[in-house]
PDB file of C-alpha atoms in Angstrom:
ATOM      1  CA  ILE A 108       0.291   0.306  -0.249  1.00  0.00           C
ATOM      2  CA  SER A 109       1.641   3.401  -0.321  1.00  0.00           C
ATOM      3  CA  VAL A 110       0.180   6.638  -0.274  1.00  0.00           C
ATOM      4  CA  GLY A 111       1.527  10.111  -1.193  1.00  0.00           C
ATOM      5  CA  LEU A 112       0.872  13.996  -1.831  1.00  0.00           C
ATOM      6  CA  GLN A 113       3.457  15.347  -3.963  1.00  0.00           C
ATOM      7  CA  GLY A 114       3.521  19.730  -4.902  1.00  0.00           C
ATOM      8  CA  ILE A 115       5.801  21.282  -7.855  1.00  0.00           C
ATOM      9  CA  ILE A 116       6.808  24.224  -8.559  1.00  0.00           C
ATOM     10  CA  GLU A 117       8.402  25.366 -11.680  1.00  0.00           C
ATOM     11  CA  PHE A 118      10.953  27.904 -11.865  1.00  0.00           C
ATOM     12  CA  SER A 119      10.962  27.563 -15.893  1.00  0.00           C
ATOM     13  CA  PRO A 120       9.536  25.435 -18.544  1.00  0.00           C
ATOM     14  CA  ALA A 121      12.818  23.404 -18.128  1.00  0.00           C
ATOM     15  CA  LEU A 122      12.994  23.277 -14.542  1.00  0.00           C
ATOM     16  CA  GLN A 123      10.997  22.252 -11.666  1.00  0.00           C
ATOM     17  CA  MET A 124      11.445  21.577  -7.294  1.00  0.00           C
ATOM     18  CA  TRP A 125       9.112  18.593  -6.267  1.00  0.00           C
ATOM     19  CA  VAL A 126       8.540  17.812  -2.805  1.00  0.00           C
ATOM     20  CA  ASP A 127       6.478  14.702  -1.936  1.00  0.00           C
ATOM     21  CA  VAL A 128       5.297  13.014   1.131  1.00  0.00           C
ATOM     22  CA  THR A 129       4.325   9.255   1.202  1.00  0.00           C
ATOM     23  CA  TYR A 130       3.074   6.733   3.211  1.00  0.00           C
ATOM     24  CA  PHE A 131       4.542   3.161   3.029  1.00  0.00           C
ATOM     25  CA  ARG A 132       2.930  -0.326   4.041  1.00  0.00           C
ATOM     26  CA  LEU A 133       5.687  -2.934   3.265  1.00  0.00           C
ATOM     27  CA  ARG A 134       4.067  -6.246   4.057  1.00  0.00           C
ATOM     28  CA  PHE A 135       6.584  -9.425   3.941  1.00  0.00           C
ATOM     29  CA  GLU A 136       6.633 -13.068   4.765  1.00  0.00           C
ATOM     30  CA  THR A 137       9.231 -14.846   5.549  1.00  0.00           C
ATOM     31  CA  ASN A 138      10.390 -18.477   7.355  1.00  0.00           C
ATOM     32  CA  GLN A 139      12.973 -17.006   9.510  1.00  0.00           C
ATOM     33  CA  MET A 140      13.300 -14.772  12.786  1.00  0.00           C
ATOM     34  CA  ASN A 141      16.486 -12.474  12.181  1.00  0.00           C
ATOM     35  CA  GLU A 142      16.310  -9.332  14.332  1.00  0.00           C
ATOM     36  CA  SER A 143      18.284  -7.021  11.616  1.00  0.00           C
ATOM     37  CA  PHE A 144      15.807  -7.838   9.611  1.00  0.00           C
ATOM     38  CA  GLY A 145      12.385  -6.529  11.762  1.00  0.00           C
ATOM     39  CA  VAL A 146      11.665 -10.250  12.696  1.00  0.00           C
ATOM     40  CA  PRO A 147      13.084 -10.785  16.679  1.00  0.00           C
ATOM     41  CA  VAL A 148      13.908 -13.966  17.915  1.00  0.00           C
ATOM     42  CA  VAL A 149      10.546 -15.662  20.422  1.00  0.00           C
ATOM     43  CA  SER A 150      10.120 -18.667  21.780  1.00  0.00           C
ATOM     44  CA  PRO A 151       7.458 -21.218  20.997  1.00  0.00           C
ATOM     45  CA  PRO A 152       4.962 -22.449  24.462  1.00  0.00           C
ATOM     46  CA  SER A 153       7.050 -25.960  24.618  1.00  0.00           C
ATOM     47  CA  ASP A 154      10.204 -27.534  22.435  1.00  0.00           C
ATOM     48  CA  ASP A 155       7.423 -29.692  20.139  1.00  0.00           C
ATOM     49  CA  PHE A 156       6.536 -26.548  17.938  1.00  0.00           C
ATOM     50  CA  VAL A 157       7.812 -25.735  15.192  1.00  0.00           C
ATOM     51  CA  PHE A 158       8.431 -21.762  13.585  1.00  0.00           C
ATOM     52  CA  LEU A 159       6.790 -21.647  10.041  1.00  0.00           C
ATOM     53  CA  LYS A 160       6.253 -18.520   8.887  1.00  0.00           C
ATOM     54  CA  ALA A 161       6.225 -14.310  11.325  1.00  0.00           C
ATOM     55  CA  GLU A 162       4.585 -12.059   8.657  1.00  0.00           C
ATOM     56  CA  ALA A 163       5.396  -8.363   8.996  1.00  0.00           C
ATOM     57  CA  PRO A 164       3.293  -4.965   7.266  1.00  0.00           C
ATOM     58  CA  GLN A 165       6.151  -2.330   8.080  1.00  0.00           C
ATOM     59  CA  PRO A 166       4.899   1.040   7.845  1.00  0.00           C
ATOM     60  CA  SER A 167       6.568   3.929   6.567  1.00  0.00           C
ATOM     61  CA  LEU A 168       7.136   7.709   6.341  1.00  0.00           C
ATOM     62  CA  GLN A 169       9.189   9.092   3.047  1.00  0.00           C
ATOM     63  CA  TYR A 170       9.735  12.818   3.003  1.00  0.00           C
ATOM     64  CA  SER A 171      11.542  13.874  -0.309  1.00  0.00           C
ATOM     65  CA  ILE A 172      12.761  17.372  -2.737  1.00  0.00           C
ATOM     66  CA  GLY A 173      14.643  17.358  -5.629  1.00  0.00           C
ATOM     67  CA  VAL A 174      14.799  18.975  -9.131  1.00  0.00           C
ATOM     68  CA  GLN A 175      13.243  17.457 -12.654  1.00  0.00           C
ATOM     69  CA  TYR A 176      14.129  18.972 -15.742  1.00  0.00           C
ATOM     70  CA  LEU A 177      12.339  18.410 -18.748  1.00  0.00           C
ATOM     71  CA  PHE A 178      13.486  18.343 -22.298  1.00  0.00           C
ATOM     72  CA  ASN A 179      10.971  19.307 -25.239  1.00  0.00           C
ATOM     73  CA  SER A 180       9.796  22.214 -23.082  1.00  0.00           C
ATOM     74  CA  GLY A 181       6.735  24.529 -24.701  1.00  0.00           C
ATOM     75  CA  LYS A 182       6.070  20.960 -26.105  1.00  0.00           C
ATOM     76  CA  ARG A 183       2.620  18.813 -24.865  1.00  0.00           C
ATOM     77  CA  PHE A 184       4.768  15.542 -24.220  1.00  0.00           C
ATOM     78  CA  ARG A 185       7.733  16.133 -22.431  1.00  0.00           C
ATOM     79  CA  PRO A 186      10.280  13.231 -21.212  1.00  0.00           C
ATOM     80  CA  PHE A 187      12.457  14.413 -17.976  1.00  0.00           C
ATOM     81  CA  THR A 188      15.150  13.503 -15.233  1.00  0.00           C
ATOM     82  CA  GLY A 189      15.452  14.480 -11.770  1.00  0.00           C
ATOM     83  CA  ALA A 190      17.491  13.821  -9.037  1.00  0.00           C
ATOM     84  CA  GLY A 191      16.441  13.959  -4.996  1.00  0.00           C
ATOM     85  CA  TYR A 192      16.906  13.825  -1.709  1.00  0.00           C
ATOM     86  CA  SER A 193      14.923  11.030   0.753  1.00  0.00           C
ATOM     87  CA  VAL A 194      14.396  10.649   4.733  1.00  0.00           C
ATOM     88  CA  VAL A 195      12.186   7.695   5.316  1.00  0.00           C
ATOM     89  CA  SER A 196      10.526   7.366   9.036  1.00  0.00           C
ATOM     90  CA  LEU A 197       9.866   3.368  10.108  1.00  0.00           C
ATOM     91  CA  LEU A 198       6.593   3.009  12.155  1.00  0.00           C
ATOM     92  CA  PRO A 199       5.950   0.766  14.758  1.00  0.00           C
ATOM     93  CA  TYR A 200       4.462  -2.237  13.659  1.00  0.00           C
ATOM     94  CA  GLU A 201       3.402  -5.845  14.762  1.00  0.00           C
ATOM     95  CA  VAL A 202       4.925  -8.845  13.881  1.00  0.00           C
ATOM     96  CA  VAL A 203       2.586 -12.366  14.007  1.00  0.00           C
ATOM     97  CA  TYR A 204       4.880 -15.529  14.117  1.00  0.00           C
ATOM     98  CA  GLU A 205       2.927 -19.078  13.308  1.00  0.00           C
ATOM     99  CA  PHE A 206       4.106 -22.140  14.262  1.00  0.00           C
ATOM    100  CA  GLN A 207       2.942 -25.616  14.724  1.00  0.00           C
ATOM    101  CA  ASN A 208       3.178 -29.257  16.867  1.00  0.00           C
ATOM    102  CA  THR A 209       3.160 -31.901  13.491  1.00  0.00           C
ATOM    103  CA  ALA A 210       3.056 -34.628  16.661  1.00  0.00           C
ATOM    104  CA  LEU A 211      -0.996 -32.717  17.438  1.00  0.00           C
ATOM    105  CA  GLY A 212      -1.272 -31.156  14.006  1.00  0.00           C
ATOM    106  CA  ILE A 213      -2.091 -27.681  16.824  1.00  0.00           C
ATOM    107  CA  ASP A 214      -1.318 -24.416  14.894  1.00  0.00           C
ATOM    108  CA  TRP A 215      -0.389 -21.879  17.138  1.00  0.00           C
ATOM    109  CA  SER A 216      -0.442 -17.952  16.632  1.00  0.00           C
ATOM    110  CA  PHE A 217       1.740 -14.945  18.386  1.00  0.00           C
ATOM    111  CA  ASP A 218       1.516 -11.671  17.686  1.00  0.00           C
ATOM    112  CA  LYS A 219       4.320  -9.199  19.353  1.00  0.00           C
ATOM    113  CA  SER A 220       4.674  -5.416  18.491  1.00  0.00           C
ATOM    114  CA  ILE A 221       7.736  -4.128  17.572  1.00  0.00           C
ATOM    115  CA  ASN A 222       8.021  -0.135  18.263  1.00  0.00           C
ATOM    116  CA  ARG A 223      10.309   0.557  15.972  1.00  0.00           C
ATOM    117  CA  ARG A 224      10.945   4.566  15.383  1.00  0.00           C
ATOM    118  CA  GLU A 225      13.904   4.589  13.300  1.00  0.00           C
ATOM    119  CA  VAL A 226      15.040   7.084  10.664  1.00  0.00           C
ATOM    120  CA  ILE A 227      16.990   6.596   7.508  1.00  0.00           C
ATOM    121  CA  THR A 228      18.537   9.484   6.089  1.00  0.00           C
ATOM    122  CA  ASP A 229      21.008  10.132   2.861  1.00  0.00           C
ATOM    123  CA  LEU A 230      18.531   8.667   0.092  1.00  0.00           C
ATOM    124  CA  LEU A 231      19.400   9.507  -3.712  1.00  0.00           C
ATOM    125  CA  LEU A 232      16.714   9.625  -5.703  1.00  0.00           C
ATOM    126  CA  LEU A 233      16.998   9.414  -8.751  1.00  0.00           C
ATOM    127  CA  ARG A 234      13.437  10.046 -11.856  1.00  0.00           C
ATOM    128  CA  ALA A 235      13.043   9.616 -15.385  1.00  0.00           C
ATOM    129  CA  GLY A 236      10.088  10.009 -16.824  1.00  0.00           C
ATOM    130  CA  PHE A 237       7.724  11.947 -19.321  1.00  0.00           C
ATOM    131  CA  GLU A 238       4.828  14.470 -18.397  1.00  0.00           C
ATOM    132  CA  TYR A 239       1.974  15.265 -20.611  1.00  0.00           C
ATOM    133  CA  GLU A 240       0.034  19.042 -20.637  1.00  0.00           C
ATOM    134  CA  LEU A 241      -3.583  17.428 -19.711  1.00  0.00           C
ATOM    135  CA  PHE A 242      -5.183  21.501 -19.850  1.00  0.00           C
ATOM    136  CA  HIS A 243      -3.487  24.555 -19.202  1.00  0.00           C
ATOM    137  CA  ARG A 244      -1.449  24.289 -15.662  1.00  0.00           C
ATOM    138  CA  TRP A 245      -2.614  20.734 -15.333  1.00  0.00           C
ATOM    139  CA  ASN A 246       0.392  17.918 -16.114  1.00  0.00           C
ATOM    140  CA  GLY A 247       0.399  14.142 -15.942  1.00  0.00           C
ATOM    141  CA  GLN A 248       3.761  12.411 -14.977  1.00  0.00           C
TER     142      GLN A 248
END
């Protein structure tokens, strides 16, 4: 899931600055417990249970700023290229662990809240694409 808001300021017909804020929710599933990728090691209720998988929807907010150059300025269809800087704020999430006792045929799930509040800085963004003038002062990219 991804939802965002972007604003663009035009300095000239060929040069623009963009600013955006985007909410991401990345959901992943793994068959390994490892703190380094956000799935801390937890113990099952007894040694008879075997770890099957963990699911973790990891939300984050991304803040970005950059510039882009548009080729063929003055025409309706313009390719562009650009670069920017971004910061990502990782938000708290919940991991769902699934264990199974194969001898008894019992499944056991465990939810663990992860209070992760980290900021990842110094991300370089490179952009390339096309812009098309839909109406006067309204463009699609």
